[in-house]
Amino acid sequence: MSAATGHVILTTVFVAVISTAFTACGTIGDEGRMPDPGKIAPILLFNGTGTSSEDVAALESILSSELMDYSTVSSSKLNGMSESQIREYRLLIVPGGNFEQIGNSLSSSTTANIRNAVQNGSNYLGICAGAFFAGKSPYNGLNLASGARFGFYAAEAQGIRKAVVTISTAGETTLDQYWEDGPQLTGWGTVAGKYPDGTPAIVEGTFGNGWVILTGVHPEAPASWRRGMDFRTPVNEDRAYAAALIRAALNRESLPHY
């Protein structure tokens, strides 16, 4: 389905304006779904300063239901890891939250280690704030996107903070997905999903030898996030798409794209 025929935002839910308009997409334990003793989990899920504890929990529930082994890592623990230690994991996931706080909670040497790890073959999945953080953010961003600095999706300029948006995905049916202060991803990568105005909502590409997938929406959003909002896509279908994004990032598989 082309962007020109995409649906407009179906439902908007306004929330109180905060002093800075960063993604409002916590921290929890560092155990994760552990692999067999002596083995390192293939996925490292960041749950440090600036991340949304609810989004971390939503991703953990998908990882667990898909039987994907993972570990979680806080800001302080990630700051203590070398590039080679980060590269022991096949995929780093940075979820939604506040991208200013996420970047500023990490040292510049840590973001350099992450960038070098991806360049040398690790993979990265950035969701909402994690996508902002992957760009050339002034808040200690990773700059995995060829110098692109991502702006907010157009709904933000209308004062909308949360909404149902219809995402057109190449080779797939359209999906109503949860959006909250997320970016549009113009300027980098191959487009796998578009917002109703045609701007990129989901992109993928390489950074050196690494594989990167970024999304400005939250397909992993649980049913509790949908209260008072009108979705045509069932929650299980959206979350299945989130699982597909994780597998594609983990296994370096290209998504259907425009």
PDB file of N, CA and C in Angstrom, residues 48-142:
ATOM      1  N   GLY A  48      19.080   0.554  30.987  1.00  0.00           N
ATOM      2  CA  GLY A  48      19.712   1.552  31.827  1.00  0.00           C
ATOM      3  C   GLY A  48      18.929   2.841  31.947  1.00  0.00           C
ATOM      4  N   THR A  49      19.609   3.858  32.451  1.00  0.00           N
ATOM      5  CA  THR A  49      19.019   5.171  32.694  1.00  0.00           C
ATOM      6  C   THR A  49      18.407   5.731  31.412  1.00  0.00           C
ATOM      7  N   GLY A  50      17.174   6.197  31.523  1.00  0.00           N
ATOM      8  CA  GLY A  50      16.481   6.788  30.383  1.00  0.00           C
ATOM      9  C   GLY A  50      15.563   5.838  29.653  1.00  0.00           C
ATOM     10  N   THR A  51      15.720   4.522  29.869  1.00  0.00           N
ATOM     11  CA  THR A  51      14.813   3.593  29.201  1.00  0.00           C
ATOM     12  C   THR A  51      13.484   3.527  29.948  1.00  0.00           C
ATOM     13  N   SER A  52      12.432   3.186  29.248  1.00  0.00           N
ATOM     14  CA  SER A  52      11.119   2.981  29.845  1.00  0.00           C
ATOM     15  C   SER A  52      11.056   1.568  30.416  1.00  0.00           C
ATOM     16  N   SER A  53      10.797   1.467  31.711  1.00  0.00           N
ATOM     17  CA  SER A  53      10.702   0.136  32.329  1.00  0.00           C
ATOM     18  C   SER A  53       9.573  -0.668  31.707  1.00  0.00           C
ATOM     19  N   GLU A  54       8.490   0.007  31.297  1.00  0.00           N
ATOM     20  CA  GLU A  54       7.375  -0.692  30.664  1.00  0.00           C
ATOM     21  C   GLU A  54       7.773  -1.236  29.295  1.00  0.00           C
ATOM     22  N   ASP A  55       8.596  -0.476  28.561  1.00  0.00           N
ATOM     23  CA  ASP A  55       9.014  -0.965  27.251  1.00  0.00           C
ATOM     24  C   ASP A  55      10.021  -2.103  27.403  1.00  0.00           C
ATOM     25  N   VAL A  56      10.906  -1.991  28.372  1.00  0.00           N
ATOM     26  CA  VAL A  56      11.824  -3.097  28.641  1.00  0.00           C
ATOM     27  C   VAL A  56      11.031  -4.369  28.956  1.00  0.00           C
ATOM     28  N   ALA A  57      10.002  -4.225  29.800  1.00  0.00           N
ATOM     29  CA  ALA A  57       9.179  -5.388  30.160  1.00  0.00           C
ATOM     30  C   ALA A  57       8.451  -5.953  28.943  1.00  0.00           C
ATOM     31  N   ALA A  58       7.957  -5.070  28.071  1.00  0.00           N
ATOM     32  CA  ALA A  58       7.261  -5.526  26.866  1.00  0.00           C
ATOM     33  C   ALA A  58       8.202  -6.327  25.970  1.00  0.00           C
ATOM     34  N   LEU A  59       9.430  -5.854  25.827  1.00  0.00           N
ATOM     35  CA  LEU A  59      10.399  -6.573  25.005  1.00  0.00           C
ATOM     36  C   LEU A  59      10.810  -7.887  25.662  1.00  0.00           C
ATOM     37  N   GLU A  60      10.956  -7.875  26.973  1.00  0.00           N
ATOM     38  CA  GLU A  60      11.313  -9.112  27.669  1.00  0.00           C
ATOM     39  C   GLU A  60      10.236 -10.176  27.497  1.00  0.00           C
ATOM     40  N   SER A  61       8.981  -9.754  27.507  1.00  0.00           N
ATOM     41  CA  SER A  61       7.906 -10.730  27.356  1.00  0.00           C
ATOM     42  C   SER A  61       7.938 -11.358  25.963  1.00  0.00           C
ATOM     43  N   ILE A  62       8.275 -10.563  24.942  1.00  0.00           N
ATOM     44  CA  ILE A  62       8.382 -11.109  23.589  1.00  0.00           C
ATOM     45  C   ILE A  62       9.590 -12.025  23.475  1.00  0.00           C
ATOM     46  N   LEU A  63      10.720 -11.607  23.999  1.00  0.00           N
ATOM     47  CA  LEU A  63      11.921 -12.439  23.945  1.00  0.00           C
ATOM     48  C   LEU A  63      11.685 -13.774  24.636  1.00  0.00           C
ATOM     49  N   SER A  64      11.011 -13.730  25.775  1.00  0.00           N
ATOM     50  CA  SER A  64      10.737 -14.964  26.509  1.00  0.00           C
ATOM     51  C   SER A  64       9.757 -15.857  25.758  1.00  0.00           C
ATOM     52  N   SER A  65       8.697 -15.263  25.210  1.00  0.00           N
ATOM     53  CA  SER A  65       7.699 -16.064  24.505  1.00  0.00           C
ATOM     54  C   SER A  65       8.262 -16.669  23.223  1.00  0.00           C
ATOM     55  N   GLU A  66       9.252 -15.993  22.633  1.00  0.00           N
ATOM     56  CA  GLU A  66       9.895 -16.497  21.413  1.00  0.00           C
ATOM     57  C   GLU A  66      11.085 -17.401  21.728  1.00  0.00           C
ATOM     58  N   LEU A  67      11.311 -17.650  23.023  1.00  0.00           N
ATOM     59  CA  LEU A  67      12.408 -18.518  23.479  1.00  0.00           C
ATOM     60  C   LEU A  67      13.761 -18.015  23.002  1.00  0.00           C
ATOM     61  N   MET A  68      13.927 -16.679  23.021  1.00  0.00           N
ATOM     62  CA  MET A  68      15.201 -16.065  22.655  1.00  0.00           C
ATOM     63  C   MET A  68      15.988 -15.779  23.923  1.00  0.00           C
ATOM     64  N   ASP A  69      17.177 -16.358  24.045  1.00  0.00           N
ATOM     65  CA  ASP A  69      18.018 -16.107  25.206  1.00  0.00           C
ATOM     66  C   ASP A  69      18.560 -14.683  25.149  1.00  0.00           C
ATOM     67  N   TYR A  70      18.551 -14.011  26.292  1.00  0.00           N
ATOM     68  CA  TYR A  70      19.036 -12.637  26.341  1.00  0.00           C
ATOM     69  C   TYR A  70      19.542 -12.320  27.740  1.00  0.00           C
ATOM     70  N   SER A  71      20.347 -11.280  27.820  1.00  0.00           N
ATOM     71  CA  SER A  71      20.770 -10.698  29.088  1.00  0.00           C
ATOM     72  C   SER A  71      20.406  -9.224  29.063  1.00  0.00           C
ATOM     73  N   THR A  72      20.242  -8.630  30.226  1.00  0.00           N
ATOM     74  CA  THR A  72      19.997  -7.192  30.308  1.00  0.00           C
ATOM     75  C   THR A  72      21.246  -6.516  30.862  1.00  0.00           C
ATOM     76  N   VAL A  73      21.383  -5.232  30.541  1.00  0.00           N
ATOM     77  CA  VAL A  73      22.569  -4.498  30.982  1.00  0.00           C
ATOM     78  C   VAL A  73      22.168  -3.075  31.350  1.00  0.00           C
ATOM     79  N   SER A  74      22.648  -2.623  32.500  1.00  0.00           N
ATOM     80  CA  SER A  74      22.390  -1.262  32.975  1.00  0.00           C
ATOM     81  C   SER A  74      23.415  -0.301  32.386  1.00  0.00           C
ATOM     82  N   SER A  75      23.206   0.984  32.626  1.00  0.00           N
ATOM     83  CA  SER A  75      24.170   1.980  32.138  1.00  0.00           C
ATOM     84  C   SER A  75      25.540   1.751  32.745  1.00  0.00           C
ATOM     85  N   SER A  76      25.584   1.542  34.065  1.00  0.00           N
ATOM     86  CA  SER A  76      26.885   1.379  34.726  1.00  0.00           C
ATOM     87  C   SER A  76      27.609   0.133  34.223  1.00  0.00           C
ATOM     88  N   LYS A  77      26.872  -0.956  34.019  1.00  0.00           N
ATOM     89  CA  LYS A  77      27.517  -2.177  33.532  1.00  0.00           C
ATOM     90  C   LYS A  77      27.987  -2.028  32.089  1.00  0.00           C
ATOM     91  N   LEU A  78      27.176  -1.343  31.269  1.00  0.00           N
ATOM     92  CA  LEU A  78      27.601  -1.122  29.891  1.00  0.00           C
ATOM     93  C   LEU A  78      28.827  -0.221  29.846  1.00  0.00           C
ATOM     94  N   ASN A  79      28.874   0.753  30.750  1.00  0.00           N
ATOM     95  CA  ASN A  79      30.047   1.628  30.826  1.00  0.00           C
ATOM     96  C   ASN A  79      31.311   0.858  31.194  1.00  0.00           C
ATOM     97  N   GLY A  80      31.142  -0.284  31.832  1.00  0.00           N
ATOM     98  CA  GLY A  80      32.288  -1.089  32.225  1.00  0.00           C
ATOM     99  C   GLY A  80      32.703  -2.129  31.208  1.00  0.00           C
ATOM    100  N   MET A  81      31.994  -2.200  30.080  1.00  0.00           N
ATOM    101  CA  MET A  81      32.276  -3.222  29.067  1.00  0.00           C
ATOM    102  C   MET A  81      33.197  -2.674  27.979  1.00  0.00           C
ATOM    103  N   SER A  82      34.091  -3.504  27.524  1.00  0.00           N
ATOM    104  CA  SER A  82      34.965  -3.150  26.403  1.00  0.00           C
ATOM    105  C   SER A  82      34.263  -3.455  25.084  1.00  0.00           C
ATOM    106  N   GLU A  83      34.841  -2.979  24.000  1.00  0.00           N
ATOM    107  CA  GLU A  83      34.279  -3.298  22.686  1.00  0.00           C
ATOM    108  C   GLU A  83      34.214  -4.806  22.472  1.00  0.00           C
ATOM    109  N   SER A  84      35.261  -5.509  22.841  1.00  0.00           N
ATOM    110  CA  SER A  84      35.289  -6.959  22.624  1.00  0.00           C
ATOM    111  C   SER A  84      34.216  -7.659  23.444  1.00  0.00           C
ATOM    112  N   GLN A  85      33.924  -7.143  24.642  1.00  0.00           N
ATOM    113  CA  GLN A  85      32.861  -7.745  25.454  1.00  0.00           C
ATOM    114  C   GLN A  85      31.492  -7.490  24.838  1.00  0.00           C
ATOM    115  N   ILE A  86      31.277  -6.307  24.293  1.00  0.00           N
ATOM    116  CA  ILE A  86      30.010  -6.011  23.613  1.00  0.00           C
ATOM    117  C   ILE A  86      29.866  -6.909  22.387  1.00  0.00           C
ATOM    118  N   ARG A  87      30.948  -7.148  21.693  1.00  0.00           N
ATOM    119  CA  ARG A  87      30.904  -7.960  20.475  1.00  0.00           C
ATOM    120  C   ARG A  87      30.638  -9.439  20.755  1.00  0.00           C
ATOM    121  N   GLU A  88      30.716  -9.849  22.020  1.00  0.00           N
ATOM    122  CA  GLU A  88      30.363 -11.233  22.349  1.00  0.00           C
ATOM    123  C   GLU A  88      28.869 -11.488  22.159  1.00  0.00           C
ATOM    124  N   TYR A  89      28.080 -10.403  22.107  1.00  0.00           N
ATOM    125  CA  TYR A  89      26.635 -10.495  21.859  1.00  0.00           C
ATOM    126  C   TYR A  89      26.381 -10.206  20.389  1.00  0.00           C
ATOM    127  N   ARG A  90      25.456 -10.938  19.803  1.00  0.00           N
ATOM    128  CA  ARG A  90      25.148 -10.728  18.386  1.00  0.00           C
ATOM    129  C   ARG A  90      24.282  -9.498  18.160  1.00  0.00           C
ATOM    130  N   LEU A  91      23.471  -9.138  19.153  1.00  0.00           N
ATOM    131  CA  LEU A  91      22.503  -8.052  18.980  1.00  0.00           C
ATOM    132  C   LEU A  91      22.376  -7.234  20.243  1.00  0.00           C
ATOM    133  N   LEU A  92      22.464  -5.917  20.096  1.00  0.00           N
ATOM    134  CA  LEU A  92      22.150  -4.974  21.174  1.00  0.00           C
ATOM    135  C   LEU A  92      20.811  -4.320  20.857  1.00  0.00           C
ATOM    136  N   ILE A  93      19.871  -4.382  21.805  1.00  0.00           N
ATOM    137  CA  ILE A  93      18.572  -3.725  21.653  1.00  0.00           C
ATOM    138  C   ILE A  93      18.518  -2.545  22.608  1.00  0.00           C
ATOM    139  N   VAL A  94      18.221  -1.359  22.076  1.00  0.00           N
ATOM    140  CA  VAL A  94      17.991  -0.174  22.908  1.00  0.00           C
ATOM    141  C   VAL A  94      16.532   0.223  22.733  1.00  0.00           C
ATOM    142  N   PRO A  95      15.724   0.147  23.806  1.00  0.00           N
ATOM    143  CA  PRO A  95      14.279   0.357  23.701  1.00  0.00           C
ATOM    144  C   PRO A  95      13.895   1.831  23.773  1.00  0.00           C
ATOM    145  N   GLY A  96      12.592   2.061  23.914  1.00  0.00           N
ATOM    146  CA  GLY A  96      12.084   3.410  24.041  1.00  0.00           C
ATOM    147  C   GLY A  96      12.382   4.009  25.401  1.00  0.00           C
ATOM    148  N   GLY A  97      12.215   5.312  25.475  1.00  0.00           N
ATOM    149  CA  GLY A  97      12.469   6.040  26.712  1.00  0.00           C
ATOM    150  C   GLY A  97      12.794   7.485  26.400  1.00  0.00           C
ATOM    151  N   ASN A  98      13.838   8.002  27.006  1.00  0.00           N
ATOM    152  CA  ASN A  98      14.288   9.379  26.837  1.00  0.00           C
ATOM    153  C   ASN A  98      15.699   9.337  26.250  1.00  0.00           C
ATOM    154  N   PHE A  99      15.826   9.679  24.972  1.00  0.00           N
ATOM    155  CA  PHE A  99      17.126   9.480  24.323  1.00  0.00           C
ATOM    156  C   PHE A  99      18.198  10.407  24.854  1.00  0.00           C
ATOM    157  N   GLU A 100      17.806  11.560  25.403  1.00  0.00           N
ATOM    158  CA  GLU A 100      18.798  12.442  26.030  1.00  0.00           C
ATOM    159  C   GLU A 100      19.411  11.742  27.242  1.00  0.00           C
ATOM    160  N   GLN A 101      18.555  11.199  28.095  1.00  0.00           N
ATOM    161  CA  GLN A 101      19.049  10.532  29.296  1.00  0.00           C
ATOM    162  C   GLN A 101      19.832   9.264  28.958  1.00  0.00           C
ATOM    163  N   ILE A 102      19.360   8.522  27.950  1.00  0.00           N
ATOM    164  CA  ILE A 102      20.080   7.309  27.544  1.00  0.00           C
ATOM    165  C   ILE A 102      21.507   7.656  27.135  1.00  0.00           C
ATOM    166  N   GLY A 103      21.647   8.635  26.239  1.00  0.00           N
ATOM    167  CA  GLY A 103      22.980   9.005  25.769  1.00  0.00           C
ATOM    168  C   GLY A 103      23.859   9.567  26.867  1.00  0.00           C
ATOM    169  N   ASN A 104      23.279  10.440  27.695  1.00  0.00           N
ATOM    170  CA  ASN A 104      24.074  11.087  28.734  1.00  0.00           C
ATOM    171  C   ASN A 104      24.422  10.160  29.888  1.00  0.00           C
ATOM    172  N   SER A 105      23.734   9.014  29.994  1.00  0.00           N
ATOM    173  CA  SER A 105      24.056   8.059  31.060  1.00  0.00           C
ATOM    174  C   SER A 105      25.273   7.210  30.718  1.00  0.00           C
ATOM    175  N   LEU A 106      25.701   7.294  29.459  1.00  0.00           N
ATOM    176  CA  LEU A 106      26.830   6.499  28.993  1.00  0.00           C
ATOM    177  C   LEU A 106      28.024   7.412  28.724  1.00  0.00           C
ATOM    178  N   SER A 107      29.203   6.894  28.942  1.00  0.00           N
ATOM    179  CA  SER A 107      30.402   7.668  28.666  1.00  0.00           C
ATOM    180  C   SER A 107      30.647   7.730  27.165  1.00  0.00           C
ATOM    181  N   SER A 108      31.430   8.718  26.751  1.00  0.00           N
ATOM    182  CA  SER A 108      31.755   8.825  25.328  1.00  0.00           C
ATOM    183  C   SER A 108      32.564   7.620  24.860  1.00  0.00           C
ATOM    184  N   SER A 109      33.373   7.050  25.753  1.00  0.00           N
ATOM    185  CA  SER A 109      34.124   5.851  25.373  1.00  0.00           C
ATOM    186  C   SER A 109      33.190   4.654  25.190  1.00  0.00           C
ATOM    187  N   THR A 110      32.095   4.611  25.962  1.00  0.00           N
ATOM    188  CA  THR A 110      31.132   3.522  25.813  1.00  0.00           C
ATOM    189  C   THR A 110      30.411   3.615  24.479  1.00  0.00           C
ATOM    190  N   THR A 111      29.949   4.811  24.106  1.00  0.00           N
ATOM    191  CA  THR A 111      29.276   4.940  22.812  1.00  0.00           C
ATOM    192  C   THR A 111      30.251   4.642  21.670  1.00  0.00           C
ATOM    193  N   ALA A 112      31.525   4.999  21.854  1.00  0.00           N
ATOM    194  CA  ALA A 112      32.528   4.643  20.840  1.00  0.00           C
ATOM    195  C   ALA A 112      32.693   3.131  20.770  1.00  0.00           C
ATOM    196  N   ASN A 113      32.674   2.463  21.934  1.00  0.00           N
ATOM    197  CA  ASN A 113      32.790   0.999  21.941  1.00  0.00           C
ATOM    198  C   ASN A 113      31.608   0.343  21.248  1.00  0.00           C
ATOM    199  N   ILE A 114      30.399   0.877  21.480  1.00  0.00           N
ATOM    200  CA  ILE A 114      29.211   0.324  20.816  1.00  0.00           C
ATOM    201  C   ILE A 114      29.317   0.531  19.314  1.00  0.00           C
ATOM    202  N   ARG A 115      29.668   1.740  18.916  1.00  0.00           N
ATOM    203  CA  ARG A 115      29.784   2.045  17.481  1.00  0.00           C
ATOM    204  C   ARG A 115      30.827   1.134  16.824  1.00  0.00           C
ATOM    205  N   ASN A 116      31.963   0.970  17.476  1.00  0.00           N
ATOM    206  CA  ASN A 116      33.007   0.116  16.908  1.00  0.00           C
ATOM    207  C   ASN A 116      32.575  -1.343  16.874  1.00  0.00           C
ATOM    208  N   ALA A 117      31.830  -1.773  17.917  1.00  0.00           N
ATOM    209  CA  ALA A 117      31.350  -3.161  17.938  1.00  0.00           C
ATOM    210  C   ALA A 117      30.414  -3.420  16.760  1.00  0.00           C
ATOM    211  N   VAL A 118      29.516  -2.471  16.485  1.00  0.00           N
ATOM    212  CA  VAL A 118      28.606  -2.629  15.346  1.00  0.00           C
ATOM    213  C   VAL A 118      29.391  -2.588  14.040  1.00  0.00           C
ATOM    214  N   GLN A 119      30.305  -1.660  13.947  1.00  0.00           N
ATOM    215  CA  GLN A 119      31.112  -1.553  12.724  1.00  0.00           C
ATOM    216  C   GLN A 119      31.874  -2.847  12.453  1.00  0.00           C
ATOM    217  N   ASN A 120      32.237  -3.544  13.519  1.00  0.00           N
ATOM    218  CA  ASN A 120      33.027  -4.764  13.375  1.00  0.00           C
ATOM    219  C   ASN A 120      32.178  -6.031  13.407  1.00  0.00           C
ATOM    220  N   GLY A 121      30.842  -5.891  13.279  1.00  0.00           N
ATOM    221  CA  GLY A 121      30.030  -7.074  13.062  1.00  0.00           C
ATOM    222  C   GLY A 121      28.887  -7.329  14.013  1.00  0.00           C
ATOM    223  N   SER A 122      28.760  -6.555  15.093  1.00  0.00           N
ATOM    224  CA  SER A 122      27.590  -6.717  15.954  1.00  0.00           C
ATOM    225  C   SER A 122      26.373  -6.086  15.280  1.00  0.00           C
ATOM    226  N   ASN A 123      25.175  -6.417  15.763  1.00  0.00           N
ATOM    227  CA  ASN A 123      23.937  -5.894  15.197  1.00  0.00           C
ATOM    228  C   ASN A 123      23.233  -5.015  16.216  1.00  0.00           C
ATOM    229  N   TYR A 124      22.343  -4.141  15.738  1.00  0.00           N
ATOM    230  CA  TYR A 124      21.700  -3.148  16.604  1.00  0.00           C
ATOM    231  C   TYR A 124      20.241  -2.999  16.215  1.00  0.00           C
ATOM    232  N   LEU A 125      19.358  -3.002  17.208  1.00  0.00           N
ATOM    233  CA  LEU A 125      17.943  -2.693  17.023  1.00  0.00           C
ATOM    234  C   LEU A 125      17.593  -1.526  17.928  1.00  0.00           C
ATOM    235  N   GLY A 126      17.173  -0.411  17.334  1.00  0.00           N
ATOM    236  CA  GLY A 126      16.795   0.777  18.099  1.00  0.00           C
ATOM    237  C   GLY A 126      15.314   1.055  17.945  1.00  0.00           C
ATOM    238  N   ILE A 127      14.620   1.151  19.071  1.00  0.00           N
ATOM    239  CA  ILE A 127      13.176   1.361  19.086  1.00  0.00           C
ATOM    240  C   ILE A 127      12.878   2.735  19.665  1.00  0.00           C
ATOM    241  N   CYS A 128      12.266   3.609  18.898  1.00  0.00           N
ATOM    242  CA  CYS A 128      11.857   4.933  19.343  1.00  0.00           C
ATOM    243  C   CYS A 128      13.073   5.710  19.866  1.00  0.00           C
ATOM    244  N   ALA A 129      13.239   5.845  21.168  1.00  0.00           N
ATOM    245  CA  ALA A 129      14.413   6.539  21.707  1.00  0.00           C
ATOM    246  C   ALA A 129      15.702   5.868  21.252  1.00  0.00           C
ATOM    247  N   GLY A 130      15.673   4.537  21.152  1.00  0.00           N
ATOM    248  CA  GLY A 130      16.845   3.811  20.674  1.00  0.00           C
ATOM    249  C   GLY A 130      17.191   4.140  19.241  1.00  0.00           C
ATOM    250  N   ALA A 131      16.177   4.530  18.445  1.00  0.00           N
ATOM    251  CA  ALA A 131      16.416   4.970  17.075  1.00  0.00           C
ATOM    252  C   ALA A 131      17.006   6.375  17.054  1.00  0.00           C
ATOM    253  N   PHE A 132      16.451   7.292  17.862  1.00  0.00           N
ATOM    254  CA  PHE A 132      17.060   8.618  17.997  1.00  0.00           C
ATOM    255  C   PHE A 132      18.533   8.490  18.385  1.00  0.00           C
ATOM    256  N   PHE A 133      18.804   7.644  19.378  1.00  0.00           N
ATOM    257  CA  PHE A 133      20.148   7.450  19.917  1.00  0.00           C
ATOM    258  C   PHE A 133      21.099   6.898  18.863  1.00  0.00           C
ATOM    259  N   ALA A 134      20.583   6.148  17.904  1.00  0.00           N
ATOM    260  CA  ALA A 134      21.425   5.579  16.853  1.00  0.00           C
ATOM    261  C   ALA A 134      21.891   6.622  15.850  1.00  0.00           C
ATOM    262  N   GLY A 135      21.165   7.726  15.754  1.00  0.00           N
ATOM    263  CA  GLY A 135      21.541   8.778  14.823  1.00  0.00           C
ATOM    264  C   GLY A 135      22.622   9.676  15.395  1.00  0.00           C
ATOM    265  N   LYS A 136      22.820  10.807  14.731  1.00  0.00           N
ATOM    266  CA  LYS A 136      23.822  11.765  15.201  1.00  0.00           C
ATOM    267  C   LYS A 136      23.188  12.684  16.237  1.00  0.00           C
ATOM    268  N   SER A 137      22.775  12.097  17.333  1.00  0.00           N
ATOM    269  CA  SER A 137      22.155  12.853  18.418  1.00  0.00           C
ATOM    270  C   SER A 137      23.206  13.698  19.125  1.00  0.00           C
ATOM    271  N   PRO A 138      22.855  14.947  19.496  1.00  0.00           N
ATOM    272  CA  PRO A 138      23.812  15.764  20.243  1.00  0.00           C
ATOM    273  C   PRO A 138      24.029  15.261  21.660  1.00  0.00           C
ATOM    274  N   TYR A 139      23.214  14.290  22.066  1.00  0.00           N
ATOM    275  CA  TYR A 139      23.310  13.748  23.422  1.00  0.00           C
ATOM    276  C   TYR A 139      24.068  12.423  23.389  1.00  0.00           C
ATOM    277  N   ASN A 140      25.337  12.519  22.969  1.00  0.00           N
ATOM    278  CA  ASN A 140      26.224  11.362  22.979  1.00  0.00           C
ATOM    279  C   ASN A 140      25.673  10.228  22.120  1.00  0.00           C
ATOM    280  N   GLY A 141      25.145  10.575  20.954  1.00  0.00           N
ATOM    281  CA  GLY A 141      24.552   9.578  20.066  1.00  0.00           C
ATOM    282  C   GLY A 141      25.584   8.648  19.451  1.00  0.00           C
ATOM    283  N   LEU A 142      25.090   7.522  18.904  1.00  0.00           N
ATOM    284  CA  LEU A 142      25.970   6.499  18.362  1.00  0.00           C
ATOM    285  C   LEU A 142      26.469   6.815  16.954  1.00  0.00           C
TER     286      LEU A 142
END
